[in-house]
CSV table of C-alpha atoms and ligand atoms in Angstrom, one decimal:
chain,number,residue,atom,x,y,z
A,1,MET,CA,1.9,-5.5,-31.9
A,2,ALA,CA,-0.3,-2.5,-31.4
A,3,THR,CA,1.6,0.2,-29.5
A,4,THR,CA,-0.5,0.3,-26.4
A,5,VAL,CA,-1.7,-3.2,-25.4
A,6,ALA,CA,-3.3,-3.1,-21.9
A,7,PRO,CA,-2.6,-6.0,-19.6
A,8,ALA,CA,-5.5,-8.4,-19.1
A,9,ALA,CA,-8.3,-6.9,-17.1
A,10,ALA,CA,-7.7,-7.6,-13.4
A,11,LYS,CA,-9.6,-10.5,-11.9
A,12,LYS,CA,-10.8,-10.8,-8.3
A,13,GLN,CA,-7.6,-11.5,-6.4
A,14,GLY,CA,-7.7,-14.3,-3.9
A,15,MET,CA,-5.2,-12.6,-1.6
A,16,TYR,CA,-6.6,-13.8,1.7
A,17,GLU,CA,-5.2,-17.3,1.1
A,18,VAL,CA,-1.8,-15.7,0.5
A,19,VAL,CA,-1.7,-13.6,3.6
A,20,MET,CA,-2.9,-16.6,5.7
A,21,ALA,CA,-0.2,-18.9,4.3
A,22,GLN,CA,2.4,-16.2,5.2
A,23,PHE,CA,1.0,-15.9,8.7
A,24,GLU,CA,1.0,-19.6,9.3
A,25,ARG,CA,4.6,-20.0,8.2
A,26,ALA,CA,5.7,-17.2,10.5
A,27,ALA,CA,3.6,-18.4,13.5
A,28,ASP,CA,5.1,-21.9,13.1
A,29,THR,CA,8.6,-20.6,12.8
A,30,MET,CA,8.4,-18.4,16.0
A,31,GLY,CA,6.1,-20.7,18.0
A,32,LEU,CA,3.4,-18.0,18.4
A,33,ASP,CA,1.2,-18.5,21.5
A,34,PRO,CA,-1.8,-20.6,20.3
A,35,GLY,CA,-4.5,-18.4,21.8
A,36,ILE,CA,-3.0,-15.2,20.2
A,37,ARG,CA,-2.7,-17.1,17.0
A,38,LYS,CA,-6.4,-17.8,17.1
A,39,ILE,CA,-7.2,-14.1,17.7
A,40,LEU,CA,-4.9,-12.9,14.9
A,41,ALA,CA,-6.3,-15.4,12.4
A,42,LYS,CA,-9.6,-13.6,12.4
A,43,THR,CA,-10.7,-10.0,11.6
A,44,ASN,CA,-12.4,-8.0,14.4
A,45,SER,CA,-15.1,-6.6,12.2
A,46,GLU,CA,-16.2,-6.5,8.5
A,47,ILE,CA,-18.5,-3.7,7.5
A,48,VAL,CA,-20.3,-3.9,4.1
A,49,VAL,CA,-22.5,-1.0,3.0
A,50,HIS,CA,-24.7,-0.6,0.0
A,51,PHE,CA,-25.5,3.0,-0.8
A,52,PRO,CA,-27.3,4.9,-3.6
A,53,VAL,CA,-25.9,7.7,-5.6
A,54,LYS,CA,-27.6,9.9,-8.2
A,55,LEU,CA,-25.5,9.9,-11.4
A,56,ASP,CA,-25.0,13.0,-13.7
A,57,ASN,CA,-27.7,11.6,-16.1
A,58,GLY,CA,-30.3,11.5,-13.3
A,59,THR,CA,-30.3,7.7,-12.9
A,60,ILE,CA,-29.6,6.0,-9.5
A,61,GLU,CA,-26.8,3.5,-9.0
A,62,VAL,CA,-26.3,1.4,-5.8
A,63,PHE,CA,-22.6,0.9,-4.9
A,64,THR,CA,-21.0,-1.6,-2.5
A,65,GLY,CA,-18.4,-0.4,0.0
A,66,TYR,CA,-16.3,-2.3,2.5
A,67,ARG,CA,-14.3,-1.6,5.6
A,68,VAL,CA,-12.5,-4.5,7.2
A,69,GLN,CA,-11.0,-4.0,10.6
A,70,HIS,CA,-8.5,-6.7,11.4
A,71,ASN,CA,-6.9,-5.9,14.8
A,72,ASN,CA,-6.6,-2.9,17.0
A,73,ALA,CA,-4.4,-4.2,19.9
A,74,LEU,CA,-1.7,-1.7,19.3
A,75,GLY,CA,-3.9,1.4,18.5
A,76,PRO,CA,-6.6,2.7,16.2
A,77,TYR,CA,-7.2,0.8,12.9
A,78,LYS,CA,-5.3,2.2,10.0
A,79,GLY,CA,-5.3,1.5,6.3
A,80,GLY,CA,-6.2,2.6,2.8
A,81,LEU,CA,-9.4,2.8,0.8
A,82,ARG,CA,-9.3,1.3,-2.7
A,83,TYR,CA,-11.7,2.2,-5.6
A,84,HIS,CA,-11.4,-0.8,-7.9
A,85,ALA,CA,-13.5,-3.4,-9.6
A,86,THR,CA,-11.7,-6.1,-7.7
A,87,MET,CA,-12.5,-4.7,-4.3
A,88,ASP,CA,-14.4,-7.3,-2.3
A,89,LEU,CA,-14.4,-8.9,1.2
A,90,ASP,CA,-11.6,-11.3,0.4
A,91,SER,CA,-9.2,-8.5,-0.7
A,92,GLY,CA,-10.4,-6.2,2.2
A,93,ARG,CA,-9.5,-9.0,4.7
A,94,ALA,CA,-6.1,-9.7,3.2
A,95,LEU,CA,-5.2,-6.0,2.9
A,96,ALA,CA,-6.4,-5.3,6.4
A,97,ILE,CA,-4.3,-8.1,7.9
A,98,TRP,CA,-1.2,-6.9,6.0
A,99,MET,CA,-1.8,-3.5,7.6
A,100,THR,CA,-1.8,-4.9,11.1
A,101,TRP,CA,1.6,-6.5,10.4
A,102,LYS,CA,2.9,-3.4,8.7
A,103,THR,CA,2.1,-1.0,11.5
A,104,ALA,CA,3.4,-3.4,14.1
A,105,LEU,CA,6.7,-3.9,12.2
A,106,ALA,CA,7.1,-0.1,11.8
A,107,GLY,CA,6.6,0.4,15.5
A,108,LEU,CA,3.5,2.6,15.1
A,109,PRO,CA,0.6,2.8,17.6
A,110,TYR,CA,-1.9,1.5,15.1
A,111,GLY,CA,-3.8,-1.6,14.1
A,112,GLY,CA,-4.8,-2.7,10.7
A,113,ALA,CA,-7.8,-2.1,8.4
A,114,LYS,CA,-8.6,-1.7,4.7
A,115,GLY,CA,-11.6,-1.0,2.5
A,116,GLY,CA,-13.0,0.6,-0.5
A,117,VAL,CA,-15.7,0.6,-3.1
A,118,GLU,CA,-16.2,-1.9,-5.8
A,119,LEU,CA,-16.2,0.3,-9.0
A,120,ASN,CA,-14.0,1.4,-11.8
A,121,PRO,CA,-13.6,5.1,-11.1
A,122,LYS,CA,-12.6,5.9,-14.7
A,123,LEU,CA,-16.3,5.3,-15.6
A,124,TYR,CA,-17.5,8.2,-13.4
A,125,SER,CA,-17.2,12.0,-13.6
A,126,GLN,CA,-15.4,14.0,-10.9
A,127,ASN,CA,-18.8,15.2,-9.6
A,128,GLU,CA,-20.1,11.6,-9.4
A,129,LEU,CA,-16.9,10.5,-7.6
A,130,GLU,CA,-17.4,13.3,-5.1
A,131,ARG,CA,-21.0,12.1,-4.4
A,132,ILE,CA,-19.9,8.5,-4.3
A,133,THR,CA,-17.2,9.3,-1.8
A,134,ARG,CA,-19.4,11.5,0.4
A,135,ARG,CA,-22.2,9.0,0.5
A,136,PHE,CA,-19.8,6.1,1.2
A,137,THR,CA,-18.3,8.2,4.1
A,138,TYR,CA,-21.8,8.9,5.4
A,139,ALA,CA,-22.7,5.1,5.1
A,140,LEU,CA,-19.6,4.2,7.2
A,141,GLY,CA,-20.8,6.7,9.8
A,142,ASP,CA,-19.1,6.2,13.2
A,143,ASN,CA,-17.3,3.0,12.1
A,144,ILE,CA,-14.4,5.3,11.2
A,145,GLY,CA,-13.0,8.1,13.4
A,146,PRO,CA,-9.8,9.9,14.3
A,147,ASP,CA,-9.2,7.7,17.3
A,148,LEU,CA,-11.0,4.6,16.0
A,149,ASP,CA,-10.2,3.9,12.3
A,150,ILE,CA,-8.3,6.3,10.0
A,151,PRO,CA,-8.4,5.6,6.2
A,152,ALA,CA,-5.8,6.8,3.7
A,153,PRO,CA,-5.3,6.7,-0.1
A,154,ASP,CA,-4.7,3.4,-1.9
A,155,VAL,CA,-5.4,2.3,-5.5
A,156,ASN,CA,-7.4,4.9,-7.4
A,157,THR,CA,-8.0,7.1,-4.4
A,158,ASN,CA,-6.0,10.3,-3.8
A,159,PRO,CA,-5.7,13.5,-1.7
A,160,GLN,CA,-8.9,15.0,-3.2
A,161,ILE,CA,-10.9,11.9,-2.2
A,162,MET,CA,-9.4,12.1,1.3
A,163,ALA,CA,-10.4,15.8,1.5
A,164,TRP,CA,-14.0,14.9,0.7
A,165,ILE,CA,-14.0,12.2,3.3
A,166,ALA,CA,-12.6,14.6,6.0
A,167,ASP,CA,-15.1,17.3,5.0
A,168,THR,CA,-18.1,14.9,5.0
A,169,TYR,CA,-17.1,13.2,8.3
A,170,SER,CA,-16.6,16.5,10.1
A,171,SER,CA,-19.7,18.2,8.6
A,172,THR,CA,-21.9,15.4,10.1
A,173,LYS,CA,-20.5,16.2,13.6
A,174,SER,CA,-21.0,19.2,15.8
A,175,PRO,CA,-19.4,22.4,14.3
A,176,ALA,CA,-17.6,22.7,17.7
A,177,THR,CA,-15.6,19.6,16.9
A,178,ARG,CA,-14.9,20.3,13.2
A,179,PHE,CA,-11.1,20.7,13.5
A,180,ALA,CA,-10.8,18.0,16.1
A,181,ASN,CA,-11.9,15.6,13.3
A,182,LEU,CA,-9.5,16.5,10.6
A,183,HIS,CA,-7.3,13.5,11.3
A,184,VAL,CA,-10.1,11.0,10.5
A,185,VAL,CA,-8.1,10.4,7.3
A,186,THR,CA,-4.5,10.9,6.2
A,187,GLY,CA,-3.1,11.6,2.8
A,188,LYS,CA,-5.1,14.9,2.6
A,189,PRO,CA,-4.1,17.8,0.3
A,190,LEU,CA,-1.9,20.4,2.1
A,191,GLY,CA,-4.6,23.0,2.3
A,192,ALA,CA,-6.9,20.5,4.0
A,193,GLY,CA,-4.5,19.5,6.8
A,194,GLY,CA,-2.2,17.3,4.7
A,195,LEU,CA,1.5,16.7,5.5
A,196,GLU,CA,4.3,17.8,3.2
A,197,GLY,CA,6.0,14.7,1.9
A,198,ARG,CA,3.0,12.3,2.4
A,199,ASP,CA,2.5,12.2,-1.4
A,200,ARG,CA,6.0,10.7,-1.9
A,201,ALA,CA,6.3,8.8,1.4
A,202,THR,CA,5.7,5.3,0.0
A,203,GLY,CA,8.0,5.6,-3.0
A,204,PHE,CA,10.6,7.2,-0.7
A,205,GLY,CA,10.3,4.2,1.6
A,206,VAL,CA,10.6,1.7,-1.3
A,207,VAL,CA,13.9,3.3,-2.3
A,208,ALA,CA,15.1,3.6,1.3
A,209,THR,CA,14.7,-0.2,1.6
A,210,LEU,CA,16.5,-0.8,-1.7
A,211,LYS,CA,19.4,1.4,-0.4
A,212,SER,CA,19.6,-0.7,2.7
A,213,TRP,CA,19.5,-3.9,0.6
A,214,ALA,CA,22.3,-2.6,-1.6
A,215,GLN,CA,24.4,-1.6,1.4
A,216,ARG,CA,24.0,-5.0,3.0
A,217,THR,CA,24.9,-6.9,-0.2
A,218,ASN,CA,27.8,-4.5,-1.0
A,219,LYS,CA,26.2,-3.1,-4.1
A,220,SER,CA,25.3,0.3,-5.4
A,221,LEU,CA,22.0,1.3,-7.0
A,222,LYS,CA,23.9,3.6,-9.3
A,223,GLY,CA,23.6,2.2,-12.9
A,224,MET,CA,21.3,-0.6,-11.8
A,225,ARG,CA,18.5,-1.3,-14.2
A,226,TYR,CA,15.0,-1.7,-12.9
A,227,ILE,CA,11.3,-2.2,-14.0
A,228,VAL,CA,8.2,-0.8,-12.3
A,229,GLN,CA,4.7,-2.3,-12.6
A,230,GLY,CA,2.1,0.4,-11.8
A,231,PHE,CA,2.9,4.0,-12.5
A,232,GLY,CA,0.6,5.6,-10.0
A,233,ASN,CA,1.5,7.1,-6.6
A,234,VAL,CA,3.9,4.4,-5.6
A,235,GLY,CA,5.3,3.6,-9.0
A,236,TYR,CA,6.1,7.2,-10.0
A,237,TRP,CA,7.6,8.3,-6.7
A,238,THR,CA,9.7,5.1,-6.6
A,239,ALA,CA,11.1,6.0,-10.0
A,240,TYR,CA,11.6,9.6,-9.0
A,241,PHE,CA,13.8,8.6,-6.0
A,242,MET,CA,15.5,5.8,-8.0
A,243,GLN,CA,16.6,8.4,-10.5
A,244,GLN,CA,18.2,10.4,-7.7
A,245,GLU,CA,20.3,7.2,-7.0
A,246,GLY,CA,21.4,7.0,-10.6
A,247,ALA,CA,19.4,3.8,-11.4
A,248,ILE,CA,17.9,3.3,-14.9
A,249,LEU,CA,14.2,2.7,-15.5
A,250,VAL,CA,14.0,0.2,-18.4
A,251,GLY,CA,10.4,-1.1,-18.2
A,252,VAL,CA,7.1,0.2,-17.0
A,253,GLN,CA,3.6,-1.3,-17.1
A,254,ASP,CA,0.3,0.1,-16.0
A,255,ALA,CA,-3.3,-0.8,-16.7
A,256,SER,CA,-3.1,0.8,-20.1
A,257,ALA,CA,0.3,-0.1,-21.7
A,258,THR,CA,3.6,-1.9,-21.3
A,259,TYR,CA,6.9,-0.3,-22.2
A,260,TYR,CA,10.5,-1.6,-22.5
A,261,GLU,CA,13.3,0.8,-23.3
A,262,PRO,CA,16.9,-0.4,-22.8
A,263,ALA,CA,18.2,3.1,-23.2
A,264,GLY,CA,16.2,4.2,-20.2
A,265,ILE,CA,12.8,5.9,-19.6
A,266,ASP,CA,12.6,9.4,-18.1
A,267,PRO,CA,10.3,9.1,-15.1
A,268,ASP,CA,9.2,12.7,-15.1
A,269,ALA,CA,8.5,12.9,-18.8
A,270,LEU,CA,6.4,9.7,-18.4
A,271,ASN,CA,4.6,11.1,-15.4
A,272,ASP,CA,3.8,14.4,-17.2
A,273,HIS,CA,2.4,12.3,-20.1
A,274,SER,CA,0.4,10.1,-17.7
A,275,ALA,CA,-1.0,13.1,-15.8
A,276,ALA,CA,-2.2,14.7,-19.0
A,277,ASN,CA,-3.8,11.4,-20.1
A,278,GLY,CA,-6.1,10.5,-17.2
A,279,ARG,CA,-3.3,8.8,-15.4
A,280,ASN,CA,-2.6,6.3,-18.2
A,281,ILE,CA,0.9,5.9,-19.7
A,282,ALA,CA,-0.6,4.7,-23.0
A,283,GLY,CA,0.5,6.8,-26.0
A,284,TYR,CA,3.9,7.7,-24.5
A,285,LYS,CA,6.4,8.2,-27.4
A,286,GLY,CA,9.7,8.0,-25.4
A,287,ALA,CA,9.8,4.1,-25.1
A,288,GLY,CA,9.3,1.0,-27.1
A,289,THR,CA,6.5,-1.5,-26.4
A,290,ILE,CA,6.4,-5.2,-25.6
A,291,GLU,CA,3.7,-7.7,-25.0
A,292,PRO,CA,2.2,-7.3,-21.4
A,293,GLU,CA,3.0,-10.9,-20.5
A,294,ARG,CA,6.7,-10.4,-21.2
A,295,PHE,CA,7.0,-7.6,-18.7
A,296,PHE,CA,8.5,-9.5,-15.8
A,297,ALA,CA,11.0,-11.2,-18.3
A,298,ILE,CA,12.7,-7.9,-19.0
A,299,ALA,CA,16.4,-8.2,-18.2
A,300,CYS,CA,17.1,-6.0,-15.2
A,301,ASP,CA,18.6,-6.0,-11.7
A,302,ILE,CA,15.5,-4.8,-9.7
A,303,VAL,CA,11.8,-5.5,-10.1
A,304,VAL,CA,9.3,-3.2,-8.3
A,305,PRO,CA,5.7,-4.4,-8.5
A,306,ALA,CA,3.6,-1.3,-7.5
A,307,ALA,CA,0.2,-2.2,-8.8
A,308,LEU,CA,-2.2,-4.9,-7.6
A,309,GLY,CA,-1.9,-8.2,-5.7
A,310,ASN,CA,-0.9,-11.6,-7.1
A,311,GLN,CA,1.1,-10.3,-10.1
A,312,ILE,CA,4.2,-12.5,-9.6
A,313,THR,CA,3.0,-16.1,-9.9
A,314,LYS,CA,4.1,-19.5,-11.1
A,315,ALA,CA,3.3,-18.2,-14.6
A,316,ASN,CA,6.0,-15.6,-14.6
A,317,ALA,CA,8.3,-15.9,-11.6
A,318,GLY,CA,10.6,-18.2,-13.5
A,319,ASP,CA,11.2,-15.5,-16.1
A,320,ILE,CA,12.5,-12.9,-13.5
A,321,THR,CA,16.2,-12.3,-13.9
A,322,ALA,CA,16.6,-9.6,-11.3
A,323,MET,CA,18.5,-9.9,-8.0
A,324,VAL,CA,15.8,-8.4,-5.9
A,325,VAL,CA,12.0,-7.9,-5.9
A,326,ALA,CA,11.0,-4.8,-3.9
A,327,GLU,CA,7.3,-5.1,-3.1
A,328,GLY,CA,5.9,-1.6,-3.5
A,329,ALA,CA,2.4,-3.1,-3.9
A,330,ASN,CA,0.6,-5.1,-1.2
A,331,GLY,CA,0.7,-8.8,-1.8
A,332,PRO,CA,2.2,-8.7,-5.3
A,333,THR,CA,3.8,-12.1,-5.0
A,334,ASP,CA,1.6,-15.2,-4.5
A,335,THR,CA,2.7,-18.3,-2.6
A,336,GLU,CA,3.9,-20.3,-5.7
A,337,GLY,CA,5.6,-17.3,-7.2
A,338,GLU,CA,7.5,-16.7,-4.0
A,339,ALA,CA,8.7,-20.3,-3.8
A,340,ILE,CA,10.1,-20.0,-7.3
A,341,LEU,CA,11.8,-16.7,-6.5
A,342,ARG,CA,13.3,-18.2,-3.4
A,343,SER,CA,14.6,-21.3,-5.3
A,344,LYS,CA,16.3,-19.0,-7.8
A,345,GLY,CA,17.9,-17.0,-4.9
A,346,VAL,CA,16.1,-13.8,-5.7
A,347,ASP,CA,15.9,-11.5,-2.6
A,348,ILE,CA,12.4,-10.2,-1.7
A,349,ILE,CA,12.0,-7.0,0.3
A,350,PRO,CA,8.5,-7.9,1.6
A,351,ASP,CA,5.6,-5.5,1.2
A,352,ILE,CA,5.0,-4.9,4.9
A,353,LEU,CA,8.5,-3.5,5.1
A,354,CYS,CA,9.1,-2.2,1.6
A,355,ASN,CA,6.0,0.0,1.2
A,356,SER,CA,5.7,1.0,4.9
A,357,GLY,CA,6.9,4.5,4.2
A,358,GLY,CA,3.2,5.4,3.3
A,359,VAL,CA,1.7,4.5,6.6
A,360,ILE,CA,4.7,6.0,8.5
A,361,GLY,CA,4.0,9.2,6.6
A,362,SER,CA,0.4,8.9,7.5
A,363,TYR,CA,1.3,8.5,11.2
A,364,TYR,CA,3.2,11.8,11.1
A,365,GLU,CA,0.3,13.6,9.3
A,366,TRP,CA,-2.1,12.3,12.1
A,367,LEU,CA,0.3,13.5,14.8
A,368,GLN,CA,0.7,16.9,13.0
A,369,ASN,CA,-3.1,17.3,13.0
A,370,LYS,CA,-3.5,16.2,16.6
A,371,ARG,CA,-0.9,18.7,17.7
A,372,SER,CA,-2.2,21.5,15.3
A,373,GLU,CA,1.3,21.9,13.9
A,374,ILE,CA,2.8,22.2,10.3
A,375,TRP,CA,5.9,20.2,9.7
A,376,LYS,CA,8.6,20.6,7.0
A,377,ILE,CA,9.3,18.0,4.3
A,378,ASP,CA,12.9,17.4,5.1
A,379,ASP,CA,12.1,16.6,8.7
A,380,VAL,CA,9.2,14.3,7.6
A,381,LEU,CA,11.4,12.3,5.2
A,382,GLY,CA,14.1,12.1,7.8
A,383,MET,CA,11.7,10.6,10.4
A,384,ILE,CA,10.4,8.1,7.8
A,385,GLN,CA,13.9,7.1,6.9
A,386,ASP,CA,14.7,6.4,10.6
A,387,LYS,CA,11.7,4.2,11.1
A,388,ILE,CA,12.3,2.3,8.0
A,389,ASP,CA,15.9,1.7,8.8
A,390,THR,CA,15.0,0.4,12.2
A,391,ALA,CA,12.4,-1.9,10.8
A,392,PHE,CA,14.8,-3.1,8.1
A,393,ASN,CA,17.6,-3.9,10.7
A,394,LEU,CA,15.1,-5.7,12.9
A,395,THR,CA,13.9,-7.8,9.9
A,396,VAL,CA,17.5,-8.8,9.0
A,397,ASP,CA,18.5,-9.5,12.6
A,398,THR,CA,15.4,-11.6,13.1
A,399,ALA,CA,16.0,-13.5,9.9
A,400,ASN,CA,19.5,-14.4,11.2
A,401,GLU,CA,18.1,-15.4,14.5
A,402,PHE,CA,15.5,-17.8,13.0
A,403,LYS,CA,17.5,-18.7,9.9
A,404,THR,CA,14.6,-17.7,7.8
A,405,ASP,CA,13.6,-15.4,4.9
A,406,TRP,CA,12.9,-11.7,5.2
A,407,ARG,CA,9.2,-12.0,4.8
A,408,THR,CA,8.9,-14.5,7.6
A,409,SER,CA,11.2,-12.5,9.8
A,410,ALA,CA,9.3,-9.3,9.2
A,411,TYR,CA,6.2,-11.1,10.2
A,412,ILE,CA,7.9,-12.4,13.4
A,413,VAL,CA,8.9,-8.9,14.4
A,414,ALA,CA,5.3,-7.8,14.1
A,415,LEU,CA,3.8,-10.9,15.7
A,416,ARG,CA,6.2,-10.6,18.7
A,417,ARG,CA,5.1,-7.1,19.3
A,418,LEU,CA,1.4,-8.1,19.2
A,419,GLU,CA,2.0,-11.2,21.4
A,420,LYS,CA,3.8,-9.1,24.0
A,421,THR,CA,0.9,-6.6,24.1
A,422,TYR,CA,-1.8,-9.3,24.5
A,423,LYS,CA,0.3,-11.0,27.2
A,424,GLU,CA,0.8,-7.8,29.2
A,425,ARG,CA,-2.7,-6.6,28.9
A,426,GLY,CA,-4.7,-9.8,29.0
A,427,ILE,CA,-8.1,-10.5,27.4
A,428,PHE,CA,-11.2,-8.8,28.6
A,429,PRO,CA,-13.2,-9.7,30.7
B,1,LIG,P1,-2.5,4.2,-7.9
B,1,LIG,O1,-4.0,4.1,-8.1
B,1,LIG,O2,-1.9,5.5,-7.7
B,1,LIG,O3,-1.7,3.4,-9.0
B,1,LIG,C1,-2.0,2.1,-9.4
B,1,LIG,C2,-1.3,1.8,-10.7
B,1,LIG,O4,-1.4,0.4,-11.0
B,1,LIG,C3,-1.8,2.5,-11.9
B,1,LIG,O5,-0.7,3.0,-12.7
B,1,LIG,C4,-2.6,1.5,-12.6
B,1,LIG,O6,-2.7,1.7,-14.0
B,1,LIG,C5,-1.8,0.3,-12.3
B,1,LIG,N1,-2.5,-1.0,-12.6
B,1,LIG,C6,-3.8,-1.3,-12.3
B,1,LIG,N2,-4.1,-2.5,-12.8
B,1,LIG,C7,-3.0,-3.0,-13.4
B,1,LIG,C8,-2.7,-4.2,-14.1
B,1,LIG,N3,-3.6,-5.1,-14.2
B,1,LIG,N4,-1.5,-4.3,-14.6
B,1,LIG,C9,-0.5,-3.4,-14.5
B,1,LIG,N5,-0.7,-2.2,-13.8
B,1,LIG,C10,-2.0,-2.0,-13.3
B,1,LIG,O7,-2.3,3.3,-6.6
B,1,LIG,P2,-1.0,3.3,-5.6
B,1,LIG,O8,-1.5,4.1,-4.4
B,1,LIG,O9,0.2,3.7,-6.3
B,1,LIG,O10,-1.0,1.8,-5.1
B,1,LIG,C11,-0.3,0.8,-5.8
B,1,LIG,C12,0.0,-0.3,-4.8
B,1,LIG,O11,0.8,0.1,-3.7
B,1,LIG,C13,-1.2,-1.0,-4.3
B,1,LIG,O12,-1.0,-2.4,-4.1
B,1,LIG,C14,-1.3,-0.3,-2.9
B,1,LIG,O13,-2.1,-1.1,-2.0
B,1,LIG,C15,0.1,-0.2,-2.5
B,1,LIG,N6,0.4,0.8,-1.5
B,1,LIG,C16,0.1,2.1,-1.7
B,1,LIG,C17,0.4,3.0,-0.7
B,1,LIG,C18,0.1,4.5,-0.9
B,1,LIG,O14,0.6,5.3,0.0
B,1,LIG,N7,-0.6,4.9,-1.9
B,1,LIG,C19,1.1,2.6,0.4
B,1,LIG,C20,1.4,1.3,0.6
B,1,LIG,C21,1.1,0.4,-0.4
């Protein structure tokens, strides 16, 4: 085998079907009010924009961007922006719907949205990405806003991109309101109004849920062997915090390569290599390689998918030997894959709980900006921990109440909150 075989190119994902199957199962289990079920089965608005950008070579390219706003019963829409070739209306819908459940489960005053641009950012220069981002922000116009819809980083977007969005959005408003608009996005760099700890919030949360899982099943993460698919923001920070727990990283896969190293992989050395290599792990010398399709078959205790959706499917779920799958990514397990994992007794920490540290961190960044304050990292991580622990306990208690799995119970916690709000407030007019 060549040393750096990239996994097959990602295909359009078909995630909407998965999120709706999960929703139907939870709605049936809890007996969700039929009217509210109808409301939540649809997205509130779906914005598609086509916008031109001049490339470095002088030619013009027209890009397609999306923002899907699912529901805002609990507060402003909230959710990431993804720059990826698989970005489309289907994935925008699914990811927006997951955000509604995630914010409701975490007890945040937010709704759910998602969006992005259909492109492979690795094909564009930094200057081109800046122009694409600024023009996309301009095209979205007042469809986003600090009290309306607040984007954040997701796949292939980062603090720099958030800073360009904040700057573009506020530059198109009156100078008098410039700093009142800073919180139109979260996940900004520290100098542009970001929050200390937001960079690591999602990985911190993934590990917080794994610690709760270990505690509830009388295990310790120390010495446990785990694999991570995706070595970007979520994958790296998960590995960083897992190392602090004494767990051993034995497999990593990203879009460029797949590694298996039974002796353990040093997350920081791999991250340094990836950072110097355009955020690709290919070419790393500290681990052996295996075929991409054998990745989920690696012998380990914990699997952390932290890349794209629909990665654990009927094609590979049967190969998984781990005790638990901690869903760092959104929608990494499809419906058939999940049925196989359940039949094998593999625990699943569902995405809307497992990766909620990111949006909880974003909430604190938004509050910090609204209050014109600057918060300390230890306080921030402590607040994230509290909210995740509460959501984890609610998920487990509700699973016991309904005698159901954790994904369904996490949905029920979220749906109950939304149902209560609709019932109390009524439907206009
Ligand atoms: P990122 O862009 O920083 O990293 C994505 C990683 O996935 C990269 O290492 C990339 O190489 C890898 N990848 C892409 N295609 C792949 C493939 N076909 N096979 C294997 N690896 C592949 O993105 P991120 O922010 O870390 O997001 C990862 C996942 O976590 C996404 O599902 C995202 O929606 C979810 N998530 C992110 C956050 C956040 O705060 N960033 C919060 C919650 C959930």
